Coordinates of C-alpha atoms in Angstrom, one line a residue:
Chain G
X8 CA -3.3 -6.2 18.4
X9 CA -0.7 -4.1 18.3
X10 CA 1.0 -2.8 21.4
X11 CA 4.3 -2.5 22.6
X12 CA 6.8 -5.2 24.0
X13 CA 6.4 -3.8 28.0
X14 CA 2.8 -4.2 27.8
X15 CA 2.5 -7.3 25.4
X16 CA 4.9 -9.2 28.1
X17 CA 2.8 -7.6 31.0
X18 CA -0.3 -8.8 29.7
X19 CA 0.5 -12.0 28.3
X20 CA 2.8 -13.9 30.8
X21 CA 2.4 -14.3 34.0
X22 CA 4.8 -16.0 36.8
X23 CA 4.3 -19.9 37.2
X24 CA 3.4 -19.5 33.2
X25 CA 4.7 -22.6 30.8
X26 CA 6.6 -20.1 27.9
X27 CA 8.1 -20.9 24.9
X28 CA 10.4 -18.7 22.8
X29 CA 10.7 -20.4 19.6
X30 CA 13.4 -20.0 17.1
X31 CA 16.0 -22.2 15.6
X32 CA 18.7 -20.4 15.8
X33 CA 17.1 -18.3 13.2
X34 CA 14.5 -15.5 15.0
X35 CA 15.3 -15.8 18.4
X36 CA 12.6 -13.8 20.5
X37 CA 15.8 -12.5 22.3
X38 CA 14.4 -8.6 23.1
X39 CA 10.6 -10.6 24.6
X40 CA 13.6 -12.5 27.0
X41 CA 14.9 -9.2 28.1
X42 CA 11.6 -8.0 29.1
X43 CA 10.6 -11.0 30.9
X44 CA 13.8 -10.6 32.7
X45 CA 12.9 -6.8 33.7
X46 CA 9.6 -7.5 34.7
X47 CA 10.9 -10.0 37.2
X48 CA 8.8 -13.0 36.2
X49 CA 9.6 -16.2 38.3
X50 CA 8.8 -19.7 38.4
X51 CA 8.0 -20.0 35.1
X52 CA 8.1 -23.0 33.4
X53 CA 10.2 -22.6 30.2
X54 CA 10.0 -24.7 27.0
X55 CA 12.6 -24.6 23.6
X56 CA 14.2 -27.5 22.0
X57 CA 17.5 -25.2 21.4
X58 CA 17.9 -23.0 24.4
X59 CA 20.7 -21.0 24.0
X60 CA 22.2 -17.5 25.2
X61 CA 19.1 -15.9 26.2
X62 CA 17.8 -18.8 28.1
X63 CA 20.5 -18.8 30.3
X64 CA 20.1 -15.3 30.8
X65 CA 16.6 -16.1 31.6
X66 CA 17.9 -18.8 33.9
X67 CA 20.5 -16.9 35.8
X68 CA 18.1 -13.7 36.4
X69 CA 16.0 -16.7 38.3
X70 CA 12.9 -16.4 35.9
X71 CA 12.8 -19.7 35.6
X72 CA 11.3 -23.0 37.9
X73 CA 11.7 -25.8 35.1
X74 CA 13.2 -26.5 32.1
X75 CA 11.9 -28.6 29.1
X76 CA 14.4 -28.9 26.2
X77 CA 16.3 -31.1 23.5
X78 CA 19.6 -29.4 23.5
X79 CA 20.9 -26.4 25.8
X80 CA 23.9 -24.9 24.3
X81 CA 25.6 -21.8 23.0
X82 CA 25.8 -22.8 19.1
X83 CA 28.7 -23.4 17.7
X84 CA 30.8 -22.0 21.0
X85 CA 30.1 -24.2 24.0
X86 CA 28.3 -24.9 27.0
X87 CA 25.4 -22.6 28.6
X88 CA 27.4 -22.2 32.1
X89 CA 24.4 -20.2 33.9
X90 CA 22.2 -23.4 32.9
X91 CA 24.9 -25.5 34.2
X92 CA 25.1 -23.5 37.4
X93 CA 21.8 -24.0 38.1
X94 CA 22.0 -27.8 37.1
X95 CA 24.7 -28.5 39.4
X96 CA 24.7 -25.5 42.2
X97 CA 20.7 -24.5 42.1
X98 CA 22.3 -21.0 41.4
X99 CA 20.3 -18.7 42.0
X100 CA 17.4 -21.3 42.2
X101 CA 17.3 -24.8 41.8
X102 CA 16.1 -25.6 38.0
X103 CA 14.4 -28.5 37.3
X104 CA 14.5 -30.2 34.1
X105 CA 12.5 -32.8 31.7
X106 CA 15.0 -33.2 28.3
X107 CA 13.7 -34.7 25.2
X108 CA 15.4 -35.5 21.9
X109 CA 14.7 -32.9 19.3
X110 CA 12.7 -35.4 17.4
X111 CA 10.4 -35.7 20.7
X112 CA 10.4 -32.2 21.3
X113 CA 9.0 -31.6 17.5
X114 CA 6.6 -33.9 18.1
X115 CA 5.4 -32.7 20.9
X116 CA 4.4 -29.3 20.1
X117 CA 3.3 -30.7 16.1
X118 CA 0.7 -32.6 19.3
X119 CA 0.0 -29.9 20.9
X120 CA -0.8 -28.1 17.1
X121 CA -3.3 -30.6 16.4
X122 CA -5.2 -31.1 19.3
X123 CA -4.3 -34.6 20.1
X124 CA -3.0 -35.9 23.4
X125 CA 0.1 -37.6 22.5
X126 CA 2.4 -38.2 19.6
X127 CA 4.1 -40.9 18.2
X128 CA 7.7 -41.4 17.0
X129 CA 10.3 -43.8 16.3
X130 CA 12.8 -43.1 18.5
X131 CA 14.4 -42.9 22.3
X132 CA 14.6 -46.4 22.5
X133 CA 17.8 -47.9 24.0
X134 CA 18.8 -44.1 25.5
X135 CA 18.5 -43.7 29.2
X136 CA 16.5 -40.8 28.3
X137 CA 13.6 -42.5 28.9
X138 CA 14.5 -43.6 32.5
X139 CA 15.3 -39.8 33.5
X140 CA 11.7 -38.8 31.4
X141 CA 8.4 -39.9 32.5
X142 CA 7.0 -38.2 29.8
X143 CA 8.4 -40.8 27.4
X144 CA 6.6 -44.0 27.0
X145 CA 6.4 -46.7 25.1
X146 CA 3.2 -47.9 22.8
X147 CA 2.2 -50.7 20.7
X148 CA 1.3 -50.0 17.3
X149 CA -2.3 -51.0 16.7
X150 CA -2.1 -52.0 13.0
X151 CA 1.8 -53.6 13.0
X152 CA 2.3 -54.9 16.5
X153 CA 5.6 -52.6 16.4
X154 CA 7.0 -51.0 19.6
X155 CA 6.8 -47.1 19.1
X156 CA 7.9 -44.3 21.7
X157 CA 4.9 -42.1 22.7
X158 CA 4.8 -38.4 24.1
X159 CA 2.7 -36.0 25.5
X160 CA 1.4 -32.9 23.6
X161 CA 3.0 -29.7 24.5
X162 CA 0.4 -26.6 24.7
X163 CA 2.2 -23.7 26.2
X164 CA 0.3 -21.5 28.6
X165 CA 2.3 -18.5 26.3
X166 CA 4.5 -18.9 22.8
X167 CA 6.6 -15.6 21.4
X168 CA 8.6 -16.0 18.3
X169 CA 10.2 -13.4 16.3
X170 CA 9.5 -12.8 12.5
X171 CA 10.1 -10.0 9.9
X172 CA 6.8 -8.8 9.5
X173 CA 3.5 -8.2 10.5
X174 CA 0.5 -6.0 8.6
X175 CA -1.5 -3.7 10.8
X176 CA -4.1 -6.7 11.5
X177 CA -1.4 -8.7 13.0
X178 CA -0.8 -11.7 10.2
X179 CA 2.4 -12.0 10.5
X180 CA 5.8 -13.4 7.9
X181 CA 8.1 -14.9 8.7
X182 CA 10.7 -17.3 6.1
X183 CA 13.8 -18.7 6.2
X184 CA 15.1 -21.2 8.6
X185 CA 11.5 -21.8 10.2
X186 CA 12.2 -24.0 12.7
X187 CA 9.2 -25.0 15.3
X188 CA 7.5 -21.9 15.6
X189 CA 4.7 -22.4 13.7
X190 CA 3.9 -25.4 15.6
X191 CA 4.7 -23.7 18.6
X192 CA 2.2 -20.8 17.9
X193 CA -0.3 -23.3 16.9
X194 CA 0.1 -25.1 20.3
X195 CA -0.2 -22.6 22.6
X196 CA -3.3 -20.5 24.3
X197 CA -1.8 -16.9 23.2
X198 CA 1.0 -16.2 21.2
X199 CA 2.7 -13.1 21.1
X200 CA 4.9 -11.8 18.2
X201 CA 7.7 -9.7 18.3
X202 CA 8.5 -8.5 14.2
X203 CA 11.3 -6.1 12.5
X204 CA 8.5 -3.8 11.1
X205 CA 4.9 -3.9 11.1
X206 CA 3.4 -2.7 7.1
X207 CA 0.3 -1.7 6.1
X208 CA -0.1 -4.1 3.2
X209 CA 2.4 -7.5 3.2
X210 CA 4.1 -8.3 0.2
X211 CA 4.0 -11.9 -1.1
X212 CA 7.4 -13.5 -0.3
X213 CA 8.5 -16.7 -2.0
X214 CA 8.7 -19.7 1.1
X215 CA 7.1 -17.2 3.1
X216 CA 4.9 -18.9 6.1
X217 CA 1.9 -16.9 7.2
X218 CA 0.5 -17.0 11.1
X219 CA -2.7 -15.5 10.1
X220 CA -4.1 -13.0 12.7
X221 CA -6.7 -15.0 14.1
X222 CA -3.6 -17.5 15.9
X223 CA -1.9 -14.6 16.7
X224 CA -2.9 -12.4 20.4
X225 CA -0.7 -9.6 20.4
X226 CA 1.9 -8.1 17.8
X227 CA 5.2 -6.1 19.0
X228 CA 7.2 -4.0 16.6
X229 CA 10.5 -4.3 17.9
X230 CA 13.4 -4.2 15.4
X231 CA 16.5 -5.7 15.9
X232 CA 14.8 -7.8 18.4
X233 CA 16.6 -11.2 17.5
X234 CA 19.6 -10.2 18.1
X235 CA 22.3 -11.4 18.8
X236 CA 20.9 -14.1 16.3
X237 CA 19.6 -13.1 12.9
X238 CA 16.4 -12.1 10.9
X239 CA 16.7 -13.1 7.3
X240 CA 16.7 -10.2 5.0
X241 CA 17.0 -8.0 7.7
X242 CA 20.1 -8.4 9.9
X243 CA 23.3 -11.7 10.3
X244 CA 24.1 -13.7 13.1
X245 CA 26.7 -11.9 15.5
X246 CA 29.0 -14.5 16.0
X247 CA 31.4 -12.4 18.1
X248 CA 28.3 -11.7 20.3
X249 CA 28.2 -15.8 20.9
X250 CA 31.2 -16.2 21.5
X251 CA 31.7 -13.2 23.9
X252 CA 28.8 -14.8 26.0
X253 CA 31.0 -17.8 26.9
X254 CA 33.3 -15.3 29.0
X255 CA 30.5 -13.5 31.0
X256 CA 28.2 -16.4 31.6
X257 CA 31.0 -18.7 33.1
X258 CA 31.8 -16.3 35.9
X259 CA 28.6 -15.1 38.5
X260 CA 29.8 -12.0 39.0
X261 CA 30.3 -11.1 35.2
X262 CA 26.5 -12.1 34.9
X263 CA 25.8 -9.9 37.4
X264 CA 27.4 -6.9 36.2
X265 CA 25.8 -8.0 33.2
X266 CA 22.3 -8.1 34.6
X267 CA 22.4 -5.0 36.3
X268 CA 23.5 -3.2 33.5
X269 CA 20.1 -4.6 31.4
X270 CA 17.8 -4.1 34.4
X271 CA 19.2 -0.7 35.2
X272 CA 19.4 0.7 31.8
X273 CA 15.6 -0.5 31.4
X274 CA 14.2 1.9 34.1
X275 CA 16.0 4.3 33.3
X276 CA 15.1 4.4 29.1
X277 CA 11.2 3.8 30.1
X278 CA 9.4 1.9 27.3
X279 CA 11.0 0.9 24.3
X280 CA 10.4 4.0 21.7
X281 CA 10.0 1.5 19.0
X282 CA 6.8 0.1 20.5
X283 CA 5.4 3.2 20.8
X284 CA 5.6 4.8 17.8
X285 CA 3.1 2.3 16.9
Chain V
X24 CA 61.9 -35.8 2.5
X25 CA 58.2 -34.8 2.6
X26 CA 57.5 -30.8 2.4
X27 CA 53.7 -32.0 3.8
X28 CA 53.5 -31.3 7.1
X29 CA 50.1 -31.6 9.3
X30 CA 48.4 -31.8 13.0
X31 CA 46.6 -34.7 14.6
X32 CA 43.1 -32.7 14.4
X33 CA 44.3 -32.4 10.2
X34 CA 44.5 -35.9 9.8
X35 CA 41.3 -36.9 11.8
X36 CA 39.1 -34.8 9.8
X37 CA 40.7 -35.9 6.3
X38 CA 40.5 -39.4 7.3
X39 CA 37.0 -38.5 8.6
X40 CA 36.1 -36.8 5.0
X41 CA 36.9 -39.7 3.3
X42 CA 34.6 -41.7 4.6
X43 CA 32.4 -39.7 3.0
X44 CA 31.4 -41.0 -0.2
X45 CA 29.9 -38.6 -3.5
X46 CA 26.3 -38.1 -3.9
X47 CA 25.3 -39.5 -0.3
X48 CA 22.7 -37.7 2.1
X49 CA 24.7 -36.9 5.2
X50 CA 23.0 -35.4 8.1
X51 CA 25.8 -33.6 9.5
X52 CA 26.5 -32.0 12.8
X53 CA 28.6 -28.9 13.9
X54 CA 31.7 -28.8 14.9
X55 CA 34.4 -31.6 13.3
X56 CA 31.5 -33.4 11.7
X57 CA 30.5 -30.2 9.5
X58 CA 34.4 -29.7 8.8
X59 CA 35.4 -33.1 7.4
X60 CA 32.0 -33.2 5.2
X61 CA 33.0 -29.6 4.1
X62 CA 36.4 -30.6 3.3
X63 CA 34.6 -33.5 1.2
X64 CA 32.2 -32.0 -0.8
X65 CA 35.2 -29.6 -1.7
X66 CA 37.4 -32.9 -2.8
X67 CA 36.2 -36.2 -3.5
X68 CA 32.0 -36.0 -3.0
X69 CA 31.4 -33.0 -4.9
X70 CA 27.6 -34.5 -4.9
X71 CA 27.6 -34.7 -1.4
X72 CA 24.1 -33.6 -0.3
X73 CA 24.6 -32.5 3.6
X74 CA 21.3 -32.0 5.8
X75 CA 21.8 -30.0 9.1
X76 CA 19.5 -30.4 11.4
X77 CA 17.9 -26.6 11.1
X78 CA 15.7 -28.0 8.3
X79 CA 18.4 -27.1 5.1
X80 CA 18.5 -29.7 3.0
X81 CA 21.2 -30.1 0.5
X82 CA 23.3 -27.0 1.4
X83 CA 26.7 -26.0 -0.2
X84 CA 28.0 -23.3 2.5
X85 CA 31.0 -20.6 0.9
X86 CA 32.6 -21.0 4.4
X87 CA 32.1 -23.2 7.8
X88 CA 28.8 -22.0 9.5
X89 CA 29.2 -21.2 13.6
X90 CA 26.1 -23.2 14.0
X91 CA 23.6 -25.1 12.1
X92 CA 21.3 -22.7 11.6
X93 CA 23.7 -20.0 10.1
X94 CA 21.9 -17.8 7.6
X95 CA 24.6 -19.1 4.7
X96 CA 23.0 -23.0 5.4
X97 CA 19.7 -21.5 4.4
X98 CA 20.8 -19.2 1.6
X99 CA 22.5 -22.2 -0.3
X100 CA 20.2 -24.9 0.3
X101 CA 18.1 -27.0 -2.2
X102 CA 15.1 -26.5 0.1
X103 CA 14.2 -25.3 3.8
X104 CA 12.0 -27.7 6.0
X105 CA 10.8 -27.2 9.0
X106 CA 12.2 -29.1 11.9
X107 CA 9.6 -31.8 12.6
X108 CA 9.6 -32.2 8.7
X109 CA 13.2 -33.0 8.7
X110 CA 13.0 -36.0 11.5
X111 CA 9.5 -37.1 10.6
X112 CA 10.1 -37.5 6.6
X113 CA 13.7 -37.1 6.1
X114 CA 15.0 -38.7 8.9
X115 CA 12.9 -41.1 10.4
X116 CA 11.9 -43.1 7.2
X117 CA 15.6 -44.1 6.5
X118 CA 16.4 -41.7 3.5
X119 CA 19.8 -40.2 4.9
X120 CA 22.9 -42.6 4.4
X121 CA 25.0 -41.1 7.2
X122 CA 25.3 -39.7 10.0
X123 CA 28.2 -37.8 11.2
X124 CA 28.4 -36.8 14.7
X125 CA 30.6 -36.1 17.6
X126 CA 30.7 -36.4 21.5
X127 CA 32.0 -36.1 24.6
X128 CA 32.2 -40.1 25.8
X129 CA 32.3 -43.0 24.1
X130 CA 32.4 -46.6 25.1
X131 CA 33.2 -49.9 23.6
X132 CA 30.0 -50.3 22.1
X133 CA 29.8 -46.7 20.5
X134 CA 27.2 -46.2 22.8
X135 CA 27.3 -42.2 22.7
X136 CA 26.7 -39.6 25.4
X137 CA 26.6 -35.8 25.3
X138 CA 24.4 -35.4 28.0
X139 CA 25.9 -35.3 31.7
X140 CA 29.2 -36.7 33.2
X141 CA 28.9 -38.1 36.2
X142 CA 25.1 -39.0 38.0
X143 CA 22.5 -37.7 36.3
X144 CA 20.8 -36.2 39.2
X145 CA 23.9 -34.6 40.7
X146 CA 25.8 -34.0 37.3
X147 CA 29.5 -33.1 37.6
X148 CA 29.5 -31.3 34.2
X149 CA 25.9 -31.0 32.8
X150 CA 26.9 -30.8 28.9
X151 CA 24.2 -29.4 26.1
X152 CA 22.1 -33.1 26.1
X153 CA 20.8 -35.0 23.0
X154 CA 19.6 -32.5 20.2
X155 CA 19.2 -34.9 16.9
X156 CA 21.5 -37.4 18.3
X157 CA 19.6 -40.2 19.4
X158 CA 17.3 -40.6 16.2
X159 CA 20.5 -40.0 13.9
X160 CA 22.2 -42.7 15.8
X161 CA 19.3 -44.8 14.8
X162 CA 17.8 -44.2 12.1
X163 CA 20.6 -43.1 9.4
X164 CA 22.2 -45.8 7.3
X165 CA 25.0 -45.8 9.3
X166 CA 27.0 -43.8 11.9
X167 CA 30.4 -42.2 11.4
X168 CA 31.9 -40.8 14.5
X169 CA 34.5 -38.3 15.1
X170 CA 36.1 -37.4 18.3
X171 CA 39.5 -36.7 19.7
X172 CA 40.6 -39.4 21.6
X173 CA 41.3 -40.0 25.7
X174 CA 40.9 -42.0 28.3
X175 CA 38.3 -39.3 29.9
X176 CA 36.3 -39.6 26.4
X177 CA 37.0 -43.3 25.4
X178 CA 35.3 -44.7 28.6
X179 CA 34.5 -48.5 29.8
X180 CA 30.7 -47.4 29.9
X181 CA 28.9 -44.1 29.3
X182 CA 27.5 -42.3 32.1
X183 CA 24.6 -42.0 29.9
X184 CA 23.3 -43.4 26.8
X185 CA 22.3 -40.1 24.6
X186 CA 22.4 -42.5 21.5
X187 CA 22.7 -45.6 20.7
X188 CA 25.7 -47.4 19.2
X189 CA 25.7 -51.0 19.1
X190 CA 24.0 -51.3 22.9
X191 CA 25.6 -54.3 24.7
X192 CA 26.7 -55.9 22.1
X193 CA 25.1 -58.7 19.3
X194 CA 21.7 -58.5 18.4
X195 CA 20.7 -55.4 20.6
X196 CA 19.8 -52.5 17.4
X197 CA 17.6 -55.5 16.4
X198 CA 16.2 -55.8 19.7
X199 CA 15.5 -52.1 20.8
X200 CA 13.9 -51.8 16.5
X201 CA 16.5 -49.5 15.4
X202 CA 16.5 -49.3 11.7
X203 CA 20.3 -48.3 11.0
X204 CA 23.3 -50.4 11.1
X205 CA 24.9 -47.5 13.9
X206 CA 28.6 -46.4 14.0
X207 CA 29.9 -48.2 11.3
X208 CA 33.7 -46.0 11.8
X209 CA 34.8 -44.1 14.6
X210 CA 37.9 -41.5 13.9
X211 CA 40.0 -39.8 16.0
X212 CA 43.5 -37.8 16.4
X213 CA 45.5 -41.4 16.5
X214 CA 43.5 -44.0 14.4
X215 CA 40.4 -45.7 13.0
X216 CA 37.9 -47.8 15.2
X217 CA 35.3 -50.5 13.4
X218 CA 32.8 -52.8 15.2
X219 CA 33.7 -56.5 15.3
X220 CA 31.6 -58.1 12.6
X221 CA 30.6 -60.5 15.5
X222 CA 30.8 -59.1 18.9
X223 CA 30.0 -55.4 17.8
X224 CA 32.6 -54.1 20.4
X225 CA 35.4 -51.3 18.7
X226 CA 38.3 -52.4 17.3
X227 CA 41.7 -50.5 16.0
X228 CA 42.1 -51.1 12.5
X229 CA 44.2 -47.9 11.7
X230 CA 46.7 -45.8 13.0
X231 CA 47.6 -43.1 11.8
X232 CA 51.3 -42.3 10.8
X233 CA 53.3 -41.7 13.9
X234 CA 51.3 -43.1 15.9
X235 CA 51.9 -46.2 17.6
X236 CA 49.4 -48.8 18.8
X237 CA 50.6 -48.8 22.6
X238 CA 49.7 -44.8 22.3
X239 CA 45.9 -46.0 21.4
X240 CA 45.7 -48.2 23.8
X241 CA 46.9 -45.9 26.4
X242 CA 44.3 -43.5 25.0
X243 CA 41.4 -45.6 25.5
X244 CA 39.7 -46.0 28.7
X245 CA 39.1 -50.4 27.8
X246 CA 41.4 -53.0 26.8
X247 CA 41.0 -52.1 23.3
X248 CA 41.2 -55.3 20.7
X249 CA 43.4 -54.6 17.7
X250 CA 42.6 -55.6 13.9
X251 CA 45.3 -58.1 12.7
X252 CA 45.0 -56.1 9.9
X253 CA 45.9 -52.8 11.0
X254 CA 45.9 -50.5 8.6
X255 CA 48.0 -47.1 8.0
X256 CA 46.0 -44.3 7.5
X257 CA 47.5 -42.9 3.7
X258 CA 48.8 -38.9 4.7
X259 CA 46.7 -35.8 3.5
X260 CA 47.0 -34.5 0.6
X261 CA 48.6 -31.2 -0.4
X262 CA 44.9 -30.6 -1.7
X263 CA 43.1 -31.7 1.3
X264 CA 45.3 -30.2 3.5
X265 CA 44.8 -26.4 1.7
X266 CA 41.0 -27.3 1.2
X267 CA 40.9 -27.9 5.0
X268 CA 42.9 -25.2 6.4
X269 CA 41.0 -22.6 3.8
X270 CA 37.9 -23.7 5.6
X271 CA 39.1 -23.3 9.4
X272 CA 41.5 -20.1 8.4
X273 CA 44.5 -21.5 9.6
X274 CA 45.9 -21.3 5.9

């Protein structure tokens, strides 16, 4: 249940996998990223309604085959330019992409949570989202008449969100902005979860939200593994670490440099100490 | 002679904040939209009661968050939901009065698109795509929209449709069972678009000062109508103006 982030990622996702990081710009499984990156996983399918600065990492190490999102950017700073690259050059690989509105996306995985095929919502109708998506529809309510937009559920082959904590068994905390990732662990076949500590007993927090161990596959102690984004209680959001992004992923050979440097320095500092001090 | 001196973006995003009114639920977006409805509930709409789309509900942020899931949203909110809570019951149902968002194009109809320029298949800039938009655009109240204005961002017709405004004119929101009235107000750096009561397409009805109407129009990527009744926006306040520039640390 508990094992370190090297083996957790080896074990758990697998190239051609769907994967979901979760995390609204709150807990972003950044460090799980990372290693996907070093363990040179391709053709994976990935899934997040936000993806932001560690998708298009993911993206321009070539990890990823498809893309299914609601809105890629870097918050509050610009566009993903690696996502972009690959949109517009197929650099390095040609990314394909099915994009949702974050109402569809929520619904979705909140499908894909509670074992039906499909949700409903009110929404998409009039974009041209639908034309570019065949994974919108449209259904007729049985009860009203009414003209509804349908989608499919989501069930990930592999979700990994970050929390705060975890207790030995592996139920895991996690509270503040809490985003989709509950829905997200709920929808998928394993779910791995990277925490800031793991504690022998958990204390009860107020607005806490509990995955109990039984939804949960594998726990990884890694702190300061959302980072550059936050952990509530724990660590802030590095802004400067955002906006700094903008510079490196516009330019190839910036990302490069940049993607040498966390490859490199990964075989060279073996497995992450943290993990196996556990 | 006026001491008050201010910039284009200072004017859009006081005119912007006072179309804000107290006590409404405004689901606010980043960027200019979360600025102006700062800059309100620090004025005139103390009660304002701003939703981002992270799931905080009612918060009163000590400064401008980078994004809208900054820790500070969270920290000061009335309550945290989680994301398909806030479109399934906040949204969806028609309890948030306004919706304040931005974009990269906009056409006659306020049709909105912040997905791709150019094809969609062979994008020439792929931008960050619809997020909250389209359901905002449909199912708040109404729609403010705040954007600087060009010819490259006040287009003819959208590349894409991200979110609907008033479609292709009359009848349309009806049509396509959109439960909001859409973009009641567009702002920008020179002026003050409505919809035609009647033909639902944008029309000028304010400049603001210094800004002439010829400027607008050259501005604006249609042969843009103009109100009869063309109003001058009123200038910002000594209070608005510190209020703002306290927020975006250009004081």
């Amino acid at each position: 249940m508990i094992v370190p982030l090297d083996e957790a990622v080896r074990e758990l996702v697998h190239d051609g996998d769907t994967v979901a990081l979760e995390g609204f710009t709150h807990l972003i499984p950044v460090a799980a990223g990372h290693e996907i990156i070093r363990q040179g996983l391709r053709d994976l399918t990935l899934v997040r309604m936000t993806p932001d600065i560690v998708y298009d990492q993911l993206i321009g190490a070539g990890c990823a085959a498809k893309l299914v999102f609601s809105w890629g950017g870097n918050p509050g700073v610009g566009s993903l330019h690696r996502f972009r690259d690959a949109v517009t050059s197929s650099w390095p690989v040609p990314l394909e992409i099915e994009e949702h509105s974050h109402a569809g996306m929520a619904n979705r995985y909140v499908a894909g949570a509670s074992g039906l095929p499909f949700a409903v919502l009110r929404g998409y109708s009039g974009t041209d989202l639908v034309a570019h998506n065949p994974h919108i529809k449209s259904i007729t309510c049985p009860f009203t008449g009414q003209e509804l937009a349908a989608v499919p559920a989501l069930n990930p082959d592999v979700t990994i969100v970050h929390a705060q904590r975890a207790d030995t068994d592996g139920n895991v905390q996690l509270w503040g902005i809490t985003g989709i990732q509950k829905e997200a662990a709920l929808a998928a076949e394993r779910v791995l979860v990277t925490v800031e500590e793991v504690v022998d007993t958990l204390d009860p927090v107020p607005g806490q939200v509990i995955l109990p161990a039984r939804v949960v596959t594998a726990v990884s102690p890694v702190p300061g593994g959302a980072a550059p984004s936050y952990a509530h209680g724990y660590y802030e959001r590095d802004n400067d670490a955002y906006k700094a992004w903008d510079a490196i992923g516009r330019d190839r050979a910036a990302f490069t440099a940049w993607l040498e440097e966390l490859t490199g320095a990964a075989s060279l500092a073996g497995p992450q100490p943290a993990g196996r001090a556990l | 002679m006026t001491t008050v001196t201010w910039t284009a973006d200072e004017i859009m995003t006081v005119t912007a904040a006072r179309s804000l009114r107290d006590r409404m639920a405004c689901f606010v977006g980043i960027g200019l939209p979360s600025t102006a409805a700062n800059v309100a509930r620090r004025t005139h709409a103390p009660g304002l009661w701003m939703i981002y789309e992270s799931g905080t509900l009612g918060a009163v942020p000590d400064h401008l968050p980078l994004s809208i899931g900054d820790g500070i949203l969270a920290e000061t909110a009335d309550t945290v939901v989680s994301v398909p809570e806030v479109f399934n019951y906040w949204l969806q149902p028609g309890r948030i009065d306004v919706g304040f968002l931005g974009a990269a194009q906009i056409d006659r109809y306020a049709n909105i698109n912040t997905t791709v320029i150019g094809d969609y298949d062979a994008p020439k800039v792929r931008l960050p795509g619809a997020g909250g938009a389209p359901e905002i655009a449909a199912s708040c109240r109404e729609v403010v929209v705040i954007m600087r204005q060009s010819t490259r961002a006040f287009v003819d017709r959208v590349d894409f449709v991200t979110s609907v405004g008033h479609g292709a004119g009359p009848g349309d929101r009806e049509r396509l069972g959109l439960t909001g009235a859409g973009p009641m107000r567009v702002i920008t750096d020179l002026g003050v678009m409505e919809p035609h009561p009647e033909t639902r397409e944008l029309v000028l009805t304010g400049v603001h000062p210094g800004v002439d109407v010829a400027a607008v129009r050259a501005a604006t990527g249609w042969d843009l109508a103009v109100s009869e009744d063309l109003a001058l926006t009123p200038e910002p306040t000594t209070e608005e103006l510190a209020v703002l520039r306290e927020l975006t640390g250009s004081a």
